[in-house]
Amino acid sequence: MRGETMKRIIAIILLICIVALSGCNTESPDINGTSDNTEMIPNETTNIPNKDIPQGSIEEKHFVLESNGYKLNAVYTYIDDGNAHPAVLLIAGSGPSDYDETLGTLKPFKDIANGLAKEGINSLRVDKRTFSYAANFDIKCGIEEEYLEDCNAAIEYLKSQNISSLYLLGHSLGGQIATELAASIEGVDGMLLFNSSARHLADIACDQYSALDPVNKESYTTYAEAAKNATTSSAKGYYYYSASDYYWVSYNQIDVAKNISNANIKTLIINSKFDKQSFDEDLNLWSTLFSDSANVSICVYDDISHFGYKIDTTDPSSIYTQVDFPSEVISAFTDFIKGDR
């Protein structure tokens, strides 16, 4: 037990260090105008060589997505063969994130996009507003500004393309956001929740902080309760787990389990027993809620990290050094998108 606790602590410390070093870009993207609601950036398309699909048929369109006055760098990876293909919107986890969801040397969204393209599936990934415009994210901003407005713009973009079906793939907190979108938007055919949780974000944060600092667990529990109980009338700008109580007011509107039921679309939940940012409670809750659901499939891996990479389970630092995204995870995504469930 002590060894597992130490591994979790080392993993969380490494994550905090890398995120702290990554920084945020607060400058507007360098863009050129186009005739539609997007703007092109230099090097519009890039070919991705692939032995399984005819040469030249996989393209990357780099453009700027406009959302509520903001201009966000985006990449649309697509099969350029004249046929309609399934399309996936990739939704990043919490905190500032570029469109590749870069963490150190890892670029999970780029790897997922390339892997899906080789299987005939298009994808869109977009810089988070908190990455490109961090200075504009003030104390009263919430889930709407961090995610929903921009995800809605991204979904509208995908609907304007030559696609056969539309899926949402959310990583970590992005998975919870995917459920919120799917429950409120017409035309979403399925969602993939990748190393996400049905638990409240404040409870997860409490467990993470308590693992690092068990002496102050009682204080962290108090912070979590304050975050979960934040209301419009009570919010005064207090911070709990690096987010203001105004943010928690907006987050508290999310009910993951209810959203999945209301969306009533096929859903794939993928988690890992070695994800050191989640806990047994997260895995157990998914099973409790949806083990008997006809629409929901649950898949648990033993040896992938929070960001999806294969890891050496005896070496916690390998979470950030293994750079090959596992083909079996791409296959799980692909089989779900192309299959009946």
Coordinates of C-alpha atoms in Angstrom, one line a residue:
M1 CA 0.0 0.0 0.0
R2 CA 2.8 2.4 0.9
G3 CA 4.5 1.7 -2.5
E4 CA 1.3 2.5 -4.4
T5 CA 0.8 5.7 -2.4
M6 CA 4.4 6.8 -3.2
K7 CA 3.9 6.1 -6.9
R8 CA 0.8 8.3 -6.9
I9 CA 2.5 11.1 -5.1
I10 CA 5.5 11.0 -7.5
A11 CA 3.1 11.0 -10.5
I12 CA 1.1 14.0 -9.2
I13 CA 4.3 16.0 -8.3
L14 CA 5.7 15.4 -11.8
L15 CA 2.4 16.6 -13.4
I16 CA 2.3 19.7 -11.3
C17 CA 6.0 20.5 -12.2
I18 CA 5.4 20.1 -15.9
V19 CA 2.2 22.1 -15.9
A20 CA 3.9 24.9 -14.0
L21 CA 6.7 25.0 -16.6
S22 CA 4.4 24.9 -19.6
G23 CA 3.0 28.4 -19.2
C24 CA 0.2 30.1 -21.2
N25 CA 0.2 32.0 -24.4
T26 CA -1.9 35.2 -24.0
E27 CA -1.2 36.6 -27.5
S28 CA -3.7 36.4 -30.3
P29 CA -2.9 33.8 -33.1
D30 CA -1.2 35.0 -36.2
I31 CA -3.9 34.8 -38.9
N32 CA -4.9 35.6 -42.4
G33 CA -8.5 36.2 -43.4
T34 CA -10.8 34.0 -45.4
S35 CA -14.3 34.3 -46.8
D36 CA -16.1 32.1 -44.2
N37 CA -16.3 32.1 -40.5
T38 CA -12.8 30.7 -40.1
E39 CA -9.4 32.2 -40.8
M40 CA -6.5 30.4 -42.3
I41 CA -3.0 30.4 -40.8
P42 CA 0.2 29.7 -42.7
N43 CA 0.7 26.1 -44.0
E44 CA -3.0 25.4 -44.4
T45 CA -2.7 21.6 -45.1
T46 CA -0.2 19.0 -44.2
N47 CA -0.2 15.5 -45.6
I48 CA 0.2 12.6 -43.2
P49 CA 1.8 9.6 -44.9
N50 CA 0.1 6.3 -44.1
K51 CA 0.5 2.8 -45.6
D52 CA -3.2 1.9 -45.1
I53 CA -4.8 4.8 -46.8
P54 CA -3.9 6.0 -50.4
Q55 CA -1.0 8.5 -50.4
G56 CA -2.3 12.1 -50.1
S57 CA -5.8 11.3 -48.8
I58 CA -5.1 12.3 -45.2
E59 CA -4.8 16.1 -44.7
E60 CA -4.5 18.5 -41.8
K61 CA -6.2 21.8 -42.2
H62 CA -4.8 24.5 -39.8
F63 CA -7.2 27.4 -39.3
V64 CA -8.5 29.8 -36.8
L65 CA -11.9 29.0 -35.3
E66 CA -14.0 32.1 -34.3
S67 CA -16.0 31.8 -31.2
N68 CA -17.8 34.7 -29.5
G69 CA -15.2 37.2 -30.6
Y70 CA -12.2 34.9 -29.8
K71 CA -9.9 33.4 -32.4
L72 CA -8.6 30.0 -31.6
N73 CA -6.0 28.0 -33.4
A74 CA -7.5 24.7 -34.6
V75 CA -6.6 21.6 -36.7
Y76 CA -9.0 19.6 -38.7
T77 CA -7.6 16.2 -39.7
Y78 CA -9.6 14.6 -42.4
I79 CA -9.8 12.0 -45.2
D80 CA -9.7 13.9 -48.5
D81 CA -11.3 11.3 -50.8
G82 CA -14.6 12.9 -51.5
N83 CA -16.5 10.6 -49.2
A84 CA -18.3 11.4 -45.9
H85 CA -16.5 10.0 -42.8
P86 CA -17.2 10.0 -39.1
A87 CA -15.8 13.0 -37.2
V88 CA -14.7 13.5 -33.6
L89 CA -14.3 16.7 -31.6
L90 CA -11.4 16.3 -29.1
I91 CA -12.1 18.1 -25.8
A92 CA -9.2 18.7 -23.5
G93 CA -9.0 18.3 -19.7
S94 CA -8.8 21.1 -17.1
G95 CA -6.4 24.0 -17.3
P96 CA -4.8 25.8 -20.2
S97 CA -4.2 23.5 -23.1
D98 CA -3.2 23.8 -26.8
Y99 CA -4.9 21.8 -29.5
D100 CA -2.5 18.9 -29.1
E101 CA -3.1 18.9 -25.3
T102 CA 0.7 19.1 -25.0
L103 CA 2.3 18.1 -21.7
G104 CA 6.1 18.2 -21.9
T105 CA 7.0 15.9 -24.8
L106 CA 3.5 14.3 -25.0
K107 CA 1.0 15.4 -27.5
P108 CA -1.9 13.0 -27.0
F109 CA -4.5 14.8 -29.1
K110 CA -2.2 14.9 -32.1
D111 CA -1.4 11.2 -31.7
I112 CA -5.1 10.4 -31.4
A113 CA -6.0 12.5 -34.4
N114 CA -3.4 10.8 -36.5
G115 CA -4.4 7.4 -35.3
L116 CA -8.0 8.0 -36.0
A117 CA -7.3 9.3 -39.5
K118 CA -5.5 6.2 -40.4
E119 CA -8.7 4.3 -39.6
G120 CA -10.8 6.7 -41.8
I121 CA -12.1 9.0 -39.0
N122 CA -11.9 12.8 -39.1
S123 CA -11.2 14.9 -36.1
L124 CA -11.1 18.5 -34.9
R125 CA -8.9 19.8 -32.1
V126 CA -8.9 23.4 -30.9
D127 CA -6.8 25.5 -28.5
K128 CA -8.6 26.2 -25.3
R129 CA -9.5 29.8 -24.7
T130 CA -7.7 29.6 -21.3
F131 CA -4.5 28.8 -23.3
S132 CA -4.8 31.5 -26.0
Y133 CA -6.5 34.2 -23.9
A134 CA -5.5 33.5 -20.3
A135 CA -5.6 37.2 -19.3
N136 CA -9.2 37.4 -20.4
F137 CA -10.4 34.6 -18.1
D138 CA -11.4 36.6 -15.0
I139 CA -12.7 35.6 -11.6
K140 CA -16.4 35.4 -12.8
C141 CA -15.7 33.1 -15.8
G142 CA -17.0 29.6 -15.6
I143 CA -17.6 26.4 -17.7
E144 CA -19.4 28.4 -20.4
E145 CA -16.4 30.6 -21.1
E146 CA -13.8 27.8 -20.6
Y147 CA -15.5 25.2 -22.7
L148 CA -19.1 25.4 -23.9
E149 CA -19.1 28.4 -26.1
D150 CA -16.0 27.2 -28.0
C151 CA -17.1 23.6 -28.2
N152 CA -20.4 24.7 -29.7
A153 CA -18.5 26.7 -32.3
A154 CA -16.3 23.6 -33.0
I155 CA -19.4 21.4 -33.3
E156 CA -21.0 23.8 -35.8
Y157 CA -17.8 23.7 -37.8
L158 CA -17.8 19.9 -38.0
K159 CA -21.5 19.9 -39.0
S160 CA -20.6 22.1 -42.0
Q161 CA -18.0 19.5 -43.2
N162 CA -18.6 16.4 -45.2
I163 CA -19.1 14.0 -42.3
S164 CA -21.2 10.9 -41.8
S165 CA -21.6 11.1 -38.0
L166 CA -20.5 13.2 -35.1
Y167 CA -18.7 12.1 -31.9
L168 CA -17.3 13.8 -28.8
L169 CA -14.1 12.5 -27.2
G170 CA -13.5 14.2 -23.9
H171 CA -10.3 13.7 -21.8
S172 CA -10.5 14.0 -18.0
L173 CA -12.7 17.1 -17.3
G174 CA -13.3 17.2 -21.0
G175 CA -15.3 14.0 -20.7
Q176 CA -17.6 15.6 -18.2
I177 CA -18.0 18.6 -20.6
A178 CA -18.8 16.1 -23.5
T179 CA -21.8 14.8 -21.5
E180 CA -23.0 18.4 -20.9
L181 CA -22.8 19.1 -24.7
A182 CA -24.3 15.7 -25.7
A183 CA -27.3 16.3 -23.4
S184 CA -28.1 19.7 -24.9
I185 CA -27.1 19.5 -28.6
E186 CA -28.9 17.7 -31.5
G187 CA -26.9 15.6 -33.9
V188 CA -24.3 14.0 -31.6
D189 CA -24.1 10.3 -32.4
G190 CA -21.9 9.1 -29.5
M191 CA -19.4 10.2 -26.9
L192 CA -16.1 8.8 -25.7
L193 CA -15.1 9.6 -22.1
F194 CA -11.4 9.0 -21.7
N195 CA -9.9 8.8 -18.2
S196 CA -12.8 10.9 -17.0
S197 CA -15.0 10.6 -13.9
A198 CA -18.6 10.9 -12.9
R199 CA -17.5 12.3 -9.5
H200 CA -17.5 16.0 -8.7
L201 CA -14.2 17.7 -9.7
A202 CA -13.8 19.1 -6.2
D203 CA -13.9 15.6 -4.7
I204 CA -11.2 14.4 -7.1
A205 CA -9.1 17.5 -6.3
C206 CA -9.5 16.8 -2.6
D207 CA -8.2 13.3 -3.0
Q208 CA -5.3 14.4 -5.1
Y209 CA -4.2 17.1 -2.6
S210 CA -4.7 14.8 0.3
A211 CA -2.5 12.2 -1.3
L212 CA 0.3 14.8 -1.4
D213 CA -0.4 16.3 2.0
P214 CA -2.4 13.9 4.2
V215 CA -1.8 15.9 7.3
N216 CA -4.2 18.6 5.9
K217 CA -6.8 16.3 4.6
E218 CA -9.5 17.8 6.8
S219 CA -8.9 21.3 5.3
Y220 CA -9.0 19.9 1.8
T221 CA -12.3 18.2 2.5
T222 CA -13.6 21.6 3.8
Y223 CA -12.5 23.3 0.5
A224 CA -14.3 20.6 -1.5
E225 CA -17.5 21.0 0.4
A226 CA -17.4 24.8 -0.1
A227 CA -16.8 24.4 -3.8
K228 CA -19.7 21.9 -4.1
N229 CA -22.0 24.2 -2.2
A230 CA -21.2 27.4 -4.0
T231 CA -24.2 29.2 -5.3
T232 CA -24.9 32.4 -7.2
S233 CA -25.9 34.2 -4.1
S234 CA -23.0 33.0 -2.0
A235 CA -20.2 33.5 -4.5
K236 CA -17.8 36.3 -3.4
G237 CA -14.6 35.5 -5.2
Y238 CA -13.1 32.9 -2.9
Y239 CA -10.8 30.3 -4.4
Y240 CA -10.9 26.6 -3.9
Y241 CA -8.5 24.4 -5.7
S242 CA -7.3 27.2 -8.0
A243 CA -10.8 28.0 -9.1
S244 CA -13.1 30.8 -7.9
D245 CA -16.4 30.1 -6.3
Y246 CA -18.0 31.7 -9.4
Y247 CA -16.4 29.0 -11.5
W248 CA -17.7 26.4 -9.1
V249 CA -21.2 27.8 -9.3
S250 CA -21.2 27.1 -13.1
Y251 CA -19.5 23.7 -12.7
N252 CA -22.1 22.6 -10.1
Q253 CA -24.7 22.7 -12.8
I254 CA -23.1 19.6 -14.4
D255 CA -24.6 16.2 -13.6
V256 CA -22.6 13.6 -15.5
A257 CA -24.8 10.6 -14.8
K258 CA -28.0 12.5 -15.6
N259 CA -26.4 13.9 -18.8
I260 CA -25.5 10.5 -20.1
S261 CA -29.0 9.2 -19.4
N262 CA -30.6 12.2 -21.0
A263 CA -28.4 12.2 -24.1
N264 CA -29.4 8.5 -24.7
I265 CA -26.6 7.9 -27.2
K266 CA -24.0 5.2 -27.3
T267 CA -21.1 6.0 -24.9
L268 CA -17.7 4.5 -24.4
I269 CA -16.0 5.0 -21.0
I270 CA -12.3 4.2 -20.9
N271 CA -10.3 4.4 -17.7
S272 CA -7.0 2.9 -16.4
K273 CA -6.2 1.3 -13.1
F274 CA -2.8 3.1 -13.3
D275 CA -4.2 6.6 -13.8
K276 CA -2.7 8.3 -10.9
Q277 CA -5.0 11.3 -11.2
S278 CA -8.0 9.2 -10.5
F279 CA -9.0 6.7 -7.7
D280 CA -10.8 3.5 -7.1
E281 CA -14.0 5.5 -6.4
D282 CA -13.9 6.8 -10.0
L283 CA -13.8 3.3 -11.5
N284 CA -16.3 1.9 -9.1
L285 CA -18.8 4.7 -9.7
W286 CA -18.9 4.1 -13.4
S287 CA -19.7 0.5 -12.8
T288 CA -22.3 1.3 -10.3
L289 CA -24.1 3.7 -12.6
F290 CA -23.8 2.0 -16.0
S291 CA -22.8 -1.6 -15.8
D292 CA -26.3 -2.6 -16.8
S293 CA -26.8 0.1 -19.4
A294 CA -27.5 -0.9 -23.0
N295 CA -26.0 2.3 -24.3
V296 CA -22.8 2.5 -22.2
S297 CA -19.7 0.4 -22.7
I298 CA -16.9 0.4 -20.0
C299 CA -13.3 -0.5 -20.7
V300 CA -10.6 -0.5 -18.1
Y301 CA -6.9 -0.8 -18.9
D302 CA -4.1 -1.8 -16.5
D303 CA -1.1 0.0 -17.9
I304 CA -1.9 3.4 -19.5
S305 CA -1.4 6.8 -18.0
H306 CA -3.8 9.6 -17.5
F307 CA -2.9 10.9 -20.9
G308 CA -3.3 7.4 -22.5
Y309 CA 0.3 6.3 -23.0
K310 CA 1.7 2.9 -22.2
I311 CA 3.7 3.0 -19.0
D312 CA 6.1 0.9 -17.0
T313 CA 4.0 0.2 -13.9
T314 CA 7.2 -0.2 -11.8
D315 CA 8.5 3.3 -12.8
P316 CA 6.1 6.2 -12.1
S317 CA 8.3 8.7 -14.1
S318 CA 7.6 6.7 -17.3
I319 CA 4.2 8.5 -17.3
Y320 CA 6.0 11.3 -19.0
T321 CA 8.7 9.5 -21.1
Q322 CA 6.6 6.9 -23.0
V323 CA 5.7 8.7 -26.3
D324 CA 4.1 5.9 -28.3
F325 CA 0.3 6.1 -28.1
P326 CA -1.0 2.6 -27.8
S327 CA -2.6 1.1 -30.9
E328 CA -5.1 -0.8 -28.8
V329 CA -6.6 2.4 -27.4
I330 CA -6.9 3.8 -31.0
S331 CA -8.6 0.5 -31.9
A332 CA -11.0 0.8 -29.0
F333 CA -12.0 4.3 -30.2
T334 CA -12.3 3.2 -33.8
D335 CA -14.3 0.0 -33.1
F336 CA -16.7 2.1 -31.0
I337 CA -17.2 4.8 -33.6
K338 CA -17.6 2.4 -36.5
G339 CA -19.5 -0.2 -34.6
D340 CA -23.0 -0.5 -33.3
R341 CA -21.8 0.3 -29.7

